[in-house]
Short mmCIF file of C-alpha atoms and ligand atoms in Angstrom, two decimals:
data_model
loop_
_atom_site.label_atom_id
_atom_site.label_comp_id
_atom_site.label_asym_id
_atom_site.label_seq_id
_atom_site.Cartn_x
_atom_site.Cartn_y
_atom_site.Cartn_z
CA UNK A 7 -26.51 -302.21 12.75
CA UNK A 8 -22.96 -301.83 13.91
CA UNK A 9 -19.98 -304.65 14.26
CA UNK A 10 -19.55 -303.61 18.06
CA UNK A 11 -20.76 -301.66 21.17
CA UNK A 12 -17.87 -301.00 23.30
CA UNK A 13 -18.38 -300.01 26.98
CA UNK A 14 -16.43 -298.18 28.90
CA UNK A 15 -13.73 -295.07 28.02
CA UNK A 16 -11.31 -295.61 30.17
CA UNK A 17 -7.69 -296.93 28.72
CA UNK A 18 -9.36 -300.05 27.57
CA UNK A 19 -12.06 -298.99 26.50
CA UNK A 20 -10.40 -296.19 24.13
CA UNK A 21 -7.20 -298.82 23.29
CA UNK A 22 -9.94 -301.05 21.70
CA UNK A 23 -11.77 -298.21 20.03
CA UNK A 24 -8.69 -297.51 18.17
CA UNK A 25 -7.98 -301.33 17.19
CA UNK A 26 -11.45 -300.98 15.54
CA UNK A 27 -11.19 -297.12 14.25
CA UNK A 28 -7.50 -299.34 12.48
CA UNK A 29 -9.70 -302.10 10.84
CA UNK A 30 -12.08 -300.13 9.60
CA UNK A 31 -14.91 -301.43 11.87
CA UNK A 32 -17.96 -299.32 13.22
CA UNK A 33 -19.24 -299.13 16.73
CA UNK A 34 -20.59 -297.34 18.99
CA UNK A 35 -18.77 -296.20 22.54
CA UNK A 36 -21.16 -296.42 25.83
CA UNK A 37 -19.32 -294.96 29.61
CA UNK A 38 -20.66 -293.03 32.19
CA UNK A 39 -18.29 -291.91 34.80
CA UNK A 40 -18.36 -294.41 37.54
CA UNK A 41 -15.51 -295.50 37.24
CA UNK A 42 -12.29 -293.39 37.38
CA UNK A 43 -8.94 -294.96 37.53
CA UNK A 44 -7.95 -293.98 34.03
CA UNK A 45 -8.74 -290.57 34.85
CA UNK A 46 -6.82 -290.48 38.42
CA UNK A 47 -4.21 -292.52 37.43
CA UNK A 48 -0.37 -291.52 37.85
CA UNK A 49 0.26 -292.21 33.93
CA UNK A 50 3.22 -293.91 34.00
CA UNK A 51 5.32 -295.97 31.64
CA UNK A 52 7.96 -298.26 33.15
CA UNK A 53 9.06 -301.35 32.05
CA UNK A 54 10.58 -302.31 35.37
CA UNK A 55 8.90 -303.28 38.81
CA UNK A 56 10.98 -301.16 40.91
CA UNK A 57 10.33 -303.14 44.42
CA UNK A 58 12.08 -306.31 43.25
CA UNK A 59 13.73 -305.03 40.04
CA UNK A 60 12.44 -307.62 37.45
CA UNK A 61 11.17 -307.03 34.25
CA UNK A 62 7.18 -306.84 34.40
CA UNK A 63 5.04 -309.18 33.00
CA UNK A 64 5.91 -308.85 28.95
CA UNK A 65 6.89 -305.49 29.05
CA UNK A 66 9.34 -305.40 25.99
CA UNK A 67 6.46 -306.06 23.41
CA UNK A 68 4.28 -303.77 25.25
CA UNK A 69 6.38 -300.53 25.81
CA UNK A 70 7.15 -301.36 21.28
CA UNK A 71 3.49 -300.97 20.93
CA UNK A 72 1.84 -298.63 23.88
CA UNK A 73 4.28 -295.41 22.68
CA UNK A 74 3.51 -295.52 18.72
CA UNK A 75 0.12 -296.20 19.63
CA UNK A 76 -0.70 -292.97 21.72
CA UNK A 77 1.58 -290.85 19.74
CA UNK A 78 -0.91 -291.76 16.57
CA UNK A 79 -3.89 -290.60 18.67
CA UNK A 80 -2.35 -287.36 19.80
CA UNK A 81 -0.89 -286.16 16.49
CA UNK A 82 -4.82 -287.45 15.24
CA UNK A 83 -6.57 -285.41 18.28
CA UNK A 84 -3.86 -282.66 18.32
CA UNK A 85 -3.50 -282.37 22.25
CA UNK A 86 -0.01 -283.55 23.92
CA UNK A 87 -0.44 -287.24 25.79
CA UNK A 88 3.12 -288.01 25.87
CA UNK A 89 6.02 -286.63 28.21
CA UNK A 90 9.51 -288.33 27.72
CA UNK A 91 10.72 -288.35 31.79
CA UNK A 92 13.49 -290.82 33.42
CA UNK A 93 12.16 -292.82 36.70
CA UNK A 94 15.05 -292.75 39.14
CA UNK A 95 14.70 -295.07 41.89
CA UNK A 96 16.26 -293.68 45.45
CA UNK A 97 18.63 -296.53 46.99
CA UNK A 98 17.83 -296.44 50.86
CA UNK A 99 21.46 -298.89 51.52
CA UNK A 100 24.42 -300.15 50.02
CA UNK A 101 22.95 -303.64 49.60
CA UNK A 102 20.21 -302.02 47.31
CA UNK A 103 22.42 -300.61 45.18
CA UNK A 104 24.26 -303.88 45.06
CA UNK A 105 21.02 -305.69 43.96
CA UNK A 106 20.28 -302.97 41.18
CA UNK A 107 23.79 -303.67 39.57
CA UNK A 108 22.91 -307.37 39.22
CA UNK A 109 19.70 -306.88 37.73
CA UNK A 110 21.12 -304.39 35.38
CA UNK A 111 23.68 -307.41 34.25
CA UNK A 112 20.82 -309.51 33.38
CA UNK A 113 20.17 -309.53 29.53
CA UNK A 114 16.40 -309.16 29.47
CA UNK A 115 17.31 -305.95 32.14
CA UNK A 116 19.64 -304.38 30.60
CA UNK A 117 17.81 -302.32 27.99
CA UNK A 118 15.93 -300.70 30.16
CA UNK A 119 18.08 -300.25 33.63
CA UNK A 120 21.20 -298.29 33.60
CA UNK A 121 24.66 -299.86 35.03
CA UNK A 122 25.65 -296.26 36.14
CA UNK A 123 24.99 -295.23 40.03
CA UNK A 124 23.52 -291.54 39.77
CA UNK A 125 24.12 -288.71 42.34
CA UNK A 126 21.83 -286.76 43.99
CA UNK A 127 21.94 -282.91 43.27
CA UNK A 128 18.84 -282.05 44.38
CA UNK A 129 19.44 -280.36 47.22
CA UNK A 130 15.84 -280.47 48.50
CA UNK A 131 15.96 -284.38 48.26
CA UNK A 132 17.75 -286.67 50.83
CA UNK A 133 19.00 -289.50 48.76
CA UNK A 134 22.79 -290.67 50.06
CA UNK A 135 22.85 -293.45 48.14
CA UNK A 136 21.66 -291.95 45.08
CA UNK A 137 19.38 -293.29 42.43
CA UNK A 138 19.05 -296.22 40.05
CA UNK A 139 17.96 -295.02 35.94
CA UNK A 140 15.20 -296.30 34.25
CA UNK A 141 15.45 -296.47 31.01
CA UNK A 142 12.40 -295.59 28.37
CA UNK A 143 10.22 -294.31 30.58
CA UNK A 144 7.58 -291.71 30.57
CA UNK A 145 3.91 -289.98 31.35
CA UNK A 146 1.05 -290.49 29.54
CA UNK A 147 -1.48 -287.96 30.12
CA UNK A 148 -4.10 -290.08 30.44
CA UNK A 149 -6.24 -286.85 32.19
CA UNK A 150 -6.27 -286.02 28.58
CA UNK A 151 -6.16 -288.81 26.61
CA UNK A 152 -9.87 -289.53 28.90
CA UNK A 153 -11.47 -286.20 28.06
CA UNK A 154 -10.68 -285.91 24.65
CA UNK A 155 -11.27 -288.98 23.15
CA UNK A 156 -14.58 -288.65 24.57
CA UNK A 157 -14.68 -285.53 22.75
CA UNK A 158 -13.69 -286.61 19.73
CA UNK A 159 -15.96 -289.56 19.78
CA UNK A 160 -19.21 -287.74 21.13
CA UNK A 161 -18.72 -285.38 17.81
CA UNK A 162 -19.05 -287.97 15.63
CA UNK A 163 -22.09 -288.88 17.64
CA UNK A 164 -20.30 -292.20 18.69
CA UNK A 165 -20.69 -292.15 22.33
CA UNK A 166 -23.18 -292.48 24.97
CA UNK A 167 -22.90 -290.86 27.94
CA UNK A 168 -24.74 -293.15 30.03
CA UNK A 169 -25.00 -295.56 32.21
CA UNK A 170 -25.12 -299.73 30.56
CA UNK A 171 -28.49 -301.01 31.87
CA UNK A 172 -28.33 -304.84 31.07
CA UNK A 173 -31.84 -305.74 31.63
CA UNK A 174 -32.25 -303.62 28.27
CA UNK A 175 -29.43 -306.19 26.50
CA UNK A 176 -30.89 -309.14 24.51
CA UNK A 177 -27.96 -311.49 24.08
CA UNK A 178 -29.49 -313.60 20.33
CA UNK A 179 -27.15 -316.74 18.15
CA UNK A 180 -26.54 -313.81 15.22
CA UNK A 181 -26.07 -310.61 17.11
CA UNK A 182 -27.16 -308.52 20.27
CA UNK A 183 -29.14 -305.66 20.49
CA UNK A 184 -29.38 -302.93 23.07
CA UNK A 185 -32.02 -300.39 23.38
CA UNK A 186 -32.24 -299.32 19.57
CA UNK A 187 -28.89 -300.64 18.42
CA UNK A 188 -27.77 -304.27 17.19
CA UNK A 189 -24.21 -304.92 16.66
CA UNK A 190 -22.42 -308.17 15.39
CA UNK A 191 -20.74 -308.38 19.48
CA UNK A 192 -20.22 -306.50 22.53
CA UNK A 193 -16.90 -305.24 24.57
CA UNK A 194 -17.05 -304.31 28.33
CA UNK A 195 -14.16 -302.33 29.34
CA UNK A 196 -15.81 -301.28 32.38
CA UNK A 197 -12.83 -301.50 35.24
CA UNK A 198 -13.96 -302.12 38.51
CA UNK A 199 -17.27 -301.63 37.45
CA UNK A 200 -17.26 -305.54 35.83
CA UNK A 201 -18.40 -306.26 39.05
CA UNK A 202 -22.17 -304.70 38.25
CA UNK A 203 -21.70 -306.98 35.40
CA UNK A 204 -24.28 -310.41 35.22
CA UNK A 205 -22.27 -311.85 32.66
CA UNK A 206 -19.05 -311.26 34.17
CA UNK A 207 -18.87 -311.34 38.04
CA UNK A 208 -17.78 -314.36 38.27
CA UNK A 209 -14.85 -313.47 37.74
CA UNK A 210 -11.96 -312.27 40.32
CA UNK A 211 -12.04 -309.10 40.03
CA UNK A 212 -10.80 -307.81 43.39
CA UNK A 213 -9.84 -303.61 43.37
CA UNK A 214 -7.04 -301.55 44.87
CA UNK A 215 -8.23 -298.43 45.84
CA UNK A 216 -4.73 -295.43 45.10
CA UNK A 217 -4.89 -292.00 46.07
CA UNK A 218 -2.90 -289.80 44.70
CA UNK A 219 -1.78 -285.92 45.72
CA UNK A 220 -0.85 -282.91 43.92
CA UNK A 221 1.75 -280.71 45.48
CA UNK A 222 2.96 -277.50 44.52
CA UNK A 223 6.61 -276.68 45.74
CA UNK A 224 7.89 -274.17 44.43
CA UNK A 225 11.62 -274.46 45.52
CA UNK A 226 11.45 -278.80 44.53
CA UNK A 227 12.71 -277.89 40.54
CA UNK A 228 12.52 -281.69 40.18
CA UNK A 229 12.38 -282.94 36.52
CA UNK A 230 12.32 -286.38 36.79
CA UNK A 231 9.96 -288.48 38.33
CA UNK A 232 11.76 -290.14 42.08
CA UNK A 233 10.58 -293.41 43.23
CA UNK A 234 10.95 -293.78 46.63
CA UNK A 235 8.65 -295.33 49.04
CA UNK A 236 5.90 -292.65 46.89
CA UNK A 237 6.53 -291.22 43.94
CA UNK A 238 7.14 -287.99 43.25
CA UNK A 239 5.82 -287.19 39.70
CA UNK A 240 6.48 -284.07 37.75
CA UNK A 241 3.80 -282.24 36.03
CA UNK A 242 4.18 -278.26 35.19
CA UNK A 243 4.36 -274.97 36.77
CA UNK A 244 5.58 -276.69 40.24
CA UNK A 245 3.56 -279.07 40.73
CA UNK A 246 3.99 -282.80 41.57
CA UNK A 247 1.70 -286.19 42.07
CA UNK A 248 2.19 -288.16 44.69
CA UNK A 249 1.64 -291.59 45.23
CA UNK A 250 0.15 -293.78 45.02
CA UNK A 251 -1.74 -295.74 48.09
CA UNK A 252 -3.12 -299.17 47.80
CA UNK A 253 -5.61 -300.30 49.88
CA UNK A 254 -7.67 -302.98 49.59
CA UNK A 255 -11.01 -302.71 51.35
CA UNK A 256 -12.60 -299.41 50.71
CA UNK A 257 -14.10 -299.54 47.05
CA UNK A 258 -15.42 -296.15 46.63
CA UNK A 259 -13.38 -292.87 44.68
CA UNK A 260 -13.09 -290.94 47.79
CA UNK A 261 -10.18 -289.13 48.84
CA UNK A 262 -9.53 -289.82 52.02
CA UNK A 263 -7.45 -288.13 55.15
CA UNK A 264 -5.39 -291.49 56.06
CA UNK A 265 -4.12 -291.50 52.81
CA UNK A 266 -3.52 -287.93 52.81
CA UNK A 267 -1.32 -288.91 56.14
CA UNK A 268 0.11 -291.90 54.96
CA UNK A 269 1.20 -290.19 51.54
CA UNK A 270 2.54 -286.99 53.61
CA UNK A 271 4.46 -289.31 55.79
CA UNK A 272 6.22 -291.64 53.08
CA UNK A 273 7.08 -287.91 51.32
CA UNK A 274 8.49 -286.24 54.59
CA UNK A 275 11.09 -288.57 55.19
CA UNK A 276 12.67 -287.36 52.27
CA UNK A 277 11.32 -284.42 50.73
CA UNK A 278 12.25 -281.61 52.15
CA UNK A 279 11.94 -278.07 50.58
CA UNK A 280 8.22 -276.43 51.72
CA UNK A 281 5.23 -277.52 49.48
CA UNK A 282 1.53 -277.30 49.97
CA UNK A 283 -1.00 -280.35 48.96
CA UNK A 284 -3.73 -278.85 46.03
CA UNK A 285 -5.14 -281.53 45.19
CA UNK A 286 -6.55 -285.10 46.16
CA UNK A 287 -8.01 -287.97 43.80
CA UNK A 288 -8.70 -291.48 44.42
CA UNK A 289 -9.84 -294.31 42.05
CA UNK A 290 -9.96 -298.15 41.99
CA UNK A 291 -7.63 -300.00 39.75
CA UNK A 292 -9.14 -303.14 38.55
CA UNK A 293 -7.53 -305.79 40.24
CA UNK A 294 -7.30 -309.44 39.91
CA UNK A 295 -6.12 -312.48 41.83
CA UNK A 296 -3.24 -313.18 39.56
CA UNK A 297 -2.16 -309.94 38.50
CA UNK A 298 -3.00 -310.63 34.90
CA UNK A 299 -5.77 -308.93 32.92
CA UNK A 300 -8.97 -310.31 31.81
CA UNK A 301 -9.60 -310.80 28.55
CA UNK A 302 -11.01 -313.00 26.27
CA UNK A 303 -14.76 -314.28 24.96
CA UNK A 304 -18.18 -315.64 27.53
CA UNK A 305 -17.68 -319.19 28.04
CA UNK A 306 -21.57 -319.46 27.37
CA UNK A 307 -22.30 -316.29 25.17
CA UNK A 308 -20.01 -315.59 22.32
CA UNK A 309 -21.07 -312.76 21.03
CA UNK A 310 -19.68 -310.91 24.49
CA UNK A 311 -16.56 -309.71 25.69
CA UNK A 312 -14.07 -308.50 27.94
CA UNK A 313 -11.32 -306.26 28.06
CA UNK A 314 -9.56 -305.90 32.20
CA UNK A 315 -7.81 -306.36 34.37
CA UNK A 316 -5.06 -303.86 33.93
CA UNK A 317 -4.80 -303.14 37.60
CA UNK A 318 -1.85 -300.60 38.29
CA UNK A 319 0.11 -301.12 34.61
CA UNK A 320 -2.86 -299.86 32.46
CA UNK A 321 -0.87 -297.80 30.71
CA UNK A 322 1.29 -300.05 28.96
CA UNK A 323 -0.99 -303.37 28.44
CA UNK A 324 -3.84 -301.27 27.43
CA UNK A 325 -2.91 -301.06 23.60
CA UNK A 326 -1.32 -304.67 22.91
CA UNK A 327 -4.98 -306.11 25.48
CA UNK A 328 -7.18 -304.82 22.88
CA UNK A 329 -5.46 -305.93 19.80
CA UNK A 330 -4.84 -309.63 21.14
CA UNK A 331 -8.96 -309.23 21.49
CA UNK A 332 -9.58 -307.53 18.23
CA UNK A 333 -7.29 -310.61 16.77
CA UNK A 334 -9.06 -313.21 19.12
CA UNK A 335 -13.15 -311.83 17.85
CA UNK A 336 -12.17 -311.02 14.31
CA UNK A 337 -9.50 -314.02 13.07
CA UNK A 338 -10.28 -316.77 16.33
CA UNK A 339 -6.50 -316.03 17.14
CA UNK A 340 -5.90 -317.47 20.52
CA UNK A 341 -5.01 -315.63 23.21
CA UNK A 342 -2.10 -316.31 25.44
CA UNK A 343 -3.34 -318.59 28.26
CA UNK A 344 -2.27 -316.05 31.23
CA UNK A 345 -4.55 -313.41 30.06
CA UNK A 346 -7.31 -315.19 29.03
CA UNK A 347 -10.49 -315.04 31.26
CA UNK A 348 -10.89 -319.33 29.96
CA UNK A 349 -8.65 -319.83 33.10
CA UNK A 350 -10.94 -318.90 35.54
CA UNK A 351 -13.92 -321.75 35.78
CA UNK A 352 -17.61 -320.31 34.58
CA UNK A 353 -20.25 -320.08 37.12
CA UNK A 354 -23.55 -318.34 37.20
C1 FAD B 425 -4.20 -293.66 42.22
C2 FAD B 425 -3.62 -294.72 41.01
C3 FAD B 425 -3.14 -294.30 40.61
C4 FAD B 425 -1.81 -295.23 39.03
N1 FAD B 425 -1.22 -294.95 38.37
C5 FAD B 425 -1.45 -295.76 36.60
C6 FAD B 425 0.35 -295.24 36.60
O1 FAD B 425 0.87 -294.46 36.83
N2 FAD B 425 0.33 -296.04 35.41
C7 FAD B 425 -0.02 -296.64 35.03
O2 FAD B 425 -0.06 -297.60 34.11
N3 FAD B 425 -1.49 -297.10 35.71
C8 FAD B 425 -1.84 -296.76 36.44
N4 FAD B 425 -3.41 -297.01 37.33
C9 FAD B 425 -3.92 -297.67 36.88
C10 FAD B 425 -4.78 -297.52 36.11
O3 FAD B 425 -5.20 -296.48 36.28
C11 FAD B 425 -5.70 -298.27 34.64
O4 FAD B 425 -4.92 -300.26 35.00
C12 FAD B 425 -6.30 -298.38 34.10
O5 FAD B 425 -7.13 -297.27 34.43
C13 FAD B 425 -7.81 -299.18 33.58
O6 FAD B 425 -8.06 -298.77 32.62
P1 FAD B 425 -9.64 -299.80 32.70
O7 FAD B 425 -10.10 -298.49 30.71
O8 FAD B 425 -9.48 -300.82 32.80
O9 FAD B 425 -10.71 -299.20 33.85
P2 FAD B 425 -11.26 -297.63 34.03
O10 FAD B 425 -9.96 -296.19 33.78
O11 FAD B 425 -11.79 -297.80 35.49
O12 FAD B 425 -12.54 -297.42 32.97
C14 FAD B 425 -13.79 -298.05 32.85
C15 FAD B 425 -14.85 -297.31 32.25
O13 FAD B 425 -15.76 -297.78 32.36
C16 FAD B 425 -16.93 -297.19 33.08
N5 FAD B 425 -18.20 -297.79 33.53
C17 FAD B 425 -18.18 -299.14 33.95
N6 FAD B 425 -19.26 -299.19 34.35
C18 FAD B 425 -19.96 -299.20 33.34
C19 FAD B 425 -21.67 -298.85 33.03
N7 FAD B 425 -22.24 -299.96 33.79
N8 FAD B 425 -22.03 -298.18 32.20
C20 FAD B 425 -21.08 -297.53 31.73
N9 FAD B 425 -19.98 -297.52 31.62
C21 FAD B 425 -19.01 -297.75 32.73
C22 FAD B 425 -16.52 -296.18 33.84
O14 FAD B 425 -16.93 -295.46 34.16
C23 FAD B 425 -15.01 -295.54 33.32
O15 FAD B 425 -15.42 -294.32 31.94
C24 FAD B 425 -3.30 -295.92 38.53
C25 FAD B 425 -4.81 -296.24 39.19
C26 FAD B 425 -4.97 -295.71 39.91
C27 FAD B 425 -6.40 -296.12 41.23
#
């Protein structure tokens, strides 16, 4: 008998396993690679919504716990995961500059928006109106995290690399059984895969496909993340990730010509140096109708839980959401209403 089965080893499942480890609870994790959102993600953490210059939901609290959370994993696994990088929002007009300075004056945004106009010094980027700098931002190498975390669990025989088969799940009042494993509860952290889950597929998880390119641009030499119509995210060896797209129709993990053209058109509108596309990836973000996570206990089967719906902000959301779910399971501490799945009527 283990305390938990955790299904899904993306940012959600990893964060939950980490909370279990800290609290000395036993678990078995099960995951396949049917969803790749966490593997392909740009990995940015940034508390500000850069379209509207507003603070993301609960961003301050999330930032405060997410960074030390990943730092601890980084130290334990001895793999570099966190990179502090400024995010520069490229302005397209004087009006946009003014909106930025208005926002930077608001008490909740003040800690995160620099009040100084930053001039462009990179001759390969067209930015005549300059930039606003977001403070406290960076990148989590999500691909390394997923790979290293899974390898560590596999080594300890705590991870089964397989697709969860719902026909083999038995739910009792006192416990659950899956194949030969008995557990007190089971947490589904399956990203967009939740749609295949007969217990939780009543939840309005829409899914939004995103595609990202990797380019090699030896002349660019840009150390900052540039946010314009697309993000340019610097990596090592003159490589930059460029993205992302938002597609609500296509739910596959396949890279498409259409997305590549869209990203390159946007990129060419402000990048003025030669580059070569060296990679393209795609994944489906677990997005929700009301843009809030889907956390909570199943209304009919109280040993079944959902940890999902992180949309395009998994890096910042996952650690606090995992902690809140743990507090619900173990201490019956109520979830924030905005993220609790009980906000959606149950039907089966
Ligand atoms: C192109 C792109 C760029 C992004 N950029 C950023 C960014 O810069 N910053 C940010 O914070 N977020 C970003 N995101 C969003 C972020 O990736 C997600 O919020 C986050 O990864 C979701 O994590 P998750 O663990 O819920 O889901 P997933 O990463 O999808 O993980 C779910 C896991 O469960 C497994 N699984 C599913 N069904 C089953 C089953 N039946 N049996 C076994 N295993 C199963 C899947 O294979 C997968 O391993 C981006 C997403 C995309 C697509």
